[in-house]
Amino acid sequence: VLLFILDAADEMPADHAYRQLVNELRLYSEALLERPRYLALNKIDLLPERGKEVEFSGDDGERVFFISALDKTGVPELMKVLYRNVTALKEST
């Protein structure tokens, strides 16, 4: 399981930063790209209310979570999903 955590308040658009990370990962190991991927866009607490709908045009089947590590928004849901996924993978091997 791979978890990418990006800064939602960064000037670089999240989808651009994500694509850059995926491309770097591809150069390192194609096999890693076959693992389930999750993306957490962090620091949503810093965005204005309207901006909380950060645009992300992921098309690789990754699941996107909008979180704030500061006030824990979205963190419990992310942790539950990751735990279930890791547990399921462990049981299947």
mmCIF file of C-alpha atoms in Angstrom:
data_model
loop_
_atom_site.group_PDB
_atom_site.id
_atom_site.type_symbol
_atom_site.label_atom_id
_atom_site.label_comp_id
_atom_site.label_asym_id
_atom_site.label_seq_id
_atom_site.Cartn_x
_atom_site.Cartn_y
_atom_site.Cartn_z
ATOM 1 C CA VAL A 1 0.000 0.000 0.000
ATOM 2 C CA LEU A 2 1.320 3.434 -0.919
ATOM 3 C CA LEU A 3 0.156 6.658 0.693
ATOM 4 C CA PHE A 4 1.063 9.983 -0.859
ATOM 5 C CA ILE A 5 0.531 13.032 1.342
ATOM 6 C CA LEU A 6 0.519 16.372 -0.441
ATOM 7 C CA ASP A 7 0.088 19.926 0.800
ATOM 8 C CA ALA A 8 -3.327 21.117 -0.401
ATOM 9 C CA ALA A 9 -2.377 24.717 0.405
ATOM 10 C CA ASP A 10 0.756 24.606 -1.764
ATOM 11 C CA GLU A 11 0.971 26.830 -4.828
ATOM 12 C CA MET A 12 1.695 23.810 -7.027
ATOM 13 C CA PRO A 13 -1.587 22.141 -8.037
ATOM 14 C CA ALA A 14 -2.023 18.802 -6.264
ATOM 15 C CA ASP A 15 -2.584 16.846 -9.458
ATOM 16 C CA HIS A 16 0.674 18.195 -10.892
ATOM 17 C CA ALA A 17 2.626 17.326 -7.724
ATOM 18 C CA TYR A 18 1.062 13.866 -7.664
ATOM 19 C CA ARG A 19 1.925 13.168 -11.315
ATOM 20 C CA GLN A 20 5.496 14.254 -10.616
ATOM 21 C CA LEU A 21 5.751 11.817 -7.688
ATOM 22 C CA VAL A 22 4.254 8.975 -9.709
ATOM 23 C CA ASN A 23 6.700 9.614 -12.542
ATOM 24 C CA GLU A 24 9.630 9.566 -10.113
ATOM 25 C CA LEU A 25 8.312 6.344 -8.611
ATOM 26 C CA ARG A 26 7.997 4.831 -12.098
ATOM 27 C CA LEU A 27 11.665 5.606 -12.740
ATOM 28 C CA TYR A 28 12.565 3.877 -9.486
ATOM 29 C CA SER A 29 10.357 0.793 -9.759
ATOM 30 C CA GLU A 30 7.473 -0.031 -12.076
ATOM 31 C CA ALA A 31 6.432 -2.789 -9.649
ATOM 32 C CA LEU A 32 5.635 -0.234 -6.942
ATOM 33 C CA LEU A 33 3.056 1.366 -9.216
ATOM 34 C CA GLU A 34 1.021 -1.836 -9.121
ATOM 35 C CA ARG A 35 0.364 -1.456 -5.396
ATOM 36 C CA PRO A 36 -2.854 0.141 -4.139
ATOM 37 C CA ARG A 37 -2.388 3.918 -3.914
ATOM 38 C CA TYR A 38 -4.018 6.497 -1.705
ATOM 39 C CA LEU A 39 -3.597 10.229 -1.780
ATOM 40 C CA ALA A 40 -4.119 12.501 1.205
ATOM 41 C CA LEU A 41 -4.365 16.217 0.546
ATOM 42 C CA ASN A 42 -3.295 17.735 3.859
ATOM 43 C CA LYS A 43 -3.673 21.222 5.345
ATOM 44 C CA ILE A 44 -7.252 21.723 4.208
ATOM 45 C CA ASP A 45 -7.647 23.783 7.384
ATOM 46 C CA LEU A 46 -5.562 26.494 5.691
ATOM 47 C CA LEU A 47 -7.870 26.784 2.697
ATOM 48 C CA PRO A 48 -10.721 29.273 2.523
ATOM 49 C CA GLU A 49 -14.131 27.590 2.763
ATOM 50 C CA ARG A 50 -14.661 27.708 -0.999
ATOM 51 C CA GLY A 51 -11.178 26.327 -1.587
ATOM 52 C CA LYS A 52 -11.825 23.167 0.394
ATOM 53 C CA GLU A 53 -12.992 21.615 -2.849
ATOM 54 C CA VAL A 54 -9.445 21.226 -4.128
ATOM 55 C CA GLU A 55 -9.485 20.035 -7.688
ATOM 56 C CA PHE A 56 -7.743 16.785 -8.329
ATOM 57 C CA SER A 57 -7.919 15.004 -11.624
ATOM 58 C CA GLY A 58 -6.520 11.634 -10.641
ATOM 59 C CA ASP A 59 -7.367 8.888 -13.064
ATOM 60 C CA ASP A 60 -5.199 6.054 -11.822
ATOM 61 C CA GLY A 61 -7.782 4.583 -9.481
ATOM 62 C CA GLU A 62 -6.285 6.169 -6.408
ATOM 63 C CA ARG A 63 -8.595 7.202 -3.604
ATOM 64 C CA VAL A 64 -8.279 10.821 -2.494
ATOM 65 C CA PHE A 65 -8.731 11.978 1.112
ATOM 66 C CA PHE A 66 -8.956 15.582 2.237
ATOM 67 C CA ILE A 67 -7.364 15.844 5.657
ATOM 68 C CA SER A 68 -5.994 18.215 8.249
ATOM 69 C CA ALA A 69 -3.289 16.737 10.455
ATOM 70 C CA LEU A 70 -3.670 19.800 12.683
ATOM 71 C CA ASP A 71 -7.337 19.393 13.597
ATOM 72 C CA LYS A 72 -7.614 15.708 12.543
ATOM 73 C CA THR A 73 -10.293 16.326 9.902
ATOM 74 C CA GLY A 74 -10.512 13.229 7.700
ATOM 75 C CA VAL A 75 -7.652 11.459 9.497
ATOM 76 C CA PRO A 76 -9.742 8.758 11.243
ATOM 77 C CA GLU A 77 -11.409 7.769 7.954
ATOM 78 C CA LEU A 78 -8.029 7.596 6.193
ATOM 79 C CA MET A 79 -6.577 5.460 8.970
ATOM 80 C CA LYS A 80 -9.542 3.047 8.878
ATOM 81 C CA VAL A 81 -9.281 2.586 5.116
ATOM 82 C CA LEU A 82 -5.526 2.044 5.264
ATOM 83 C CA TYR A 83 -5.859 -0.405 8.148
ATOM 84 C CA ARG A 84 -8.532 -2.446 6.317
ATOM 85 C CA ASN A 85 -6.476 -2.494 3.131
ATOM 86 C CA VAL A 86 -3.216 -3.498 4.816
ATOM 87 C CA THR A 87 -5.005 -6.157 6.884
ATOM 88 C CA ALA A 88 -6.675 -7.594 3.784
ATOM 89 C CA LEU A 89 -3.354 -7.707 1.939
ATOM 90 C CA LYS A 90 -1.649 -9.454 4.865
ATOM 91 C CA GLU A 91 -4.412 -12.071 5.027
ATOM 92 C CA SER A 92 -4.182 -12.771 1.309
ATOM 93 C CA THR A 93 -0.450 -13.521 1.376
#
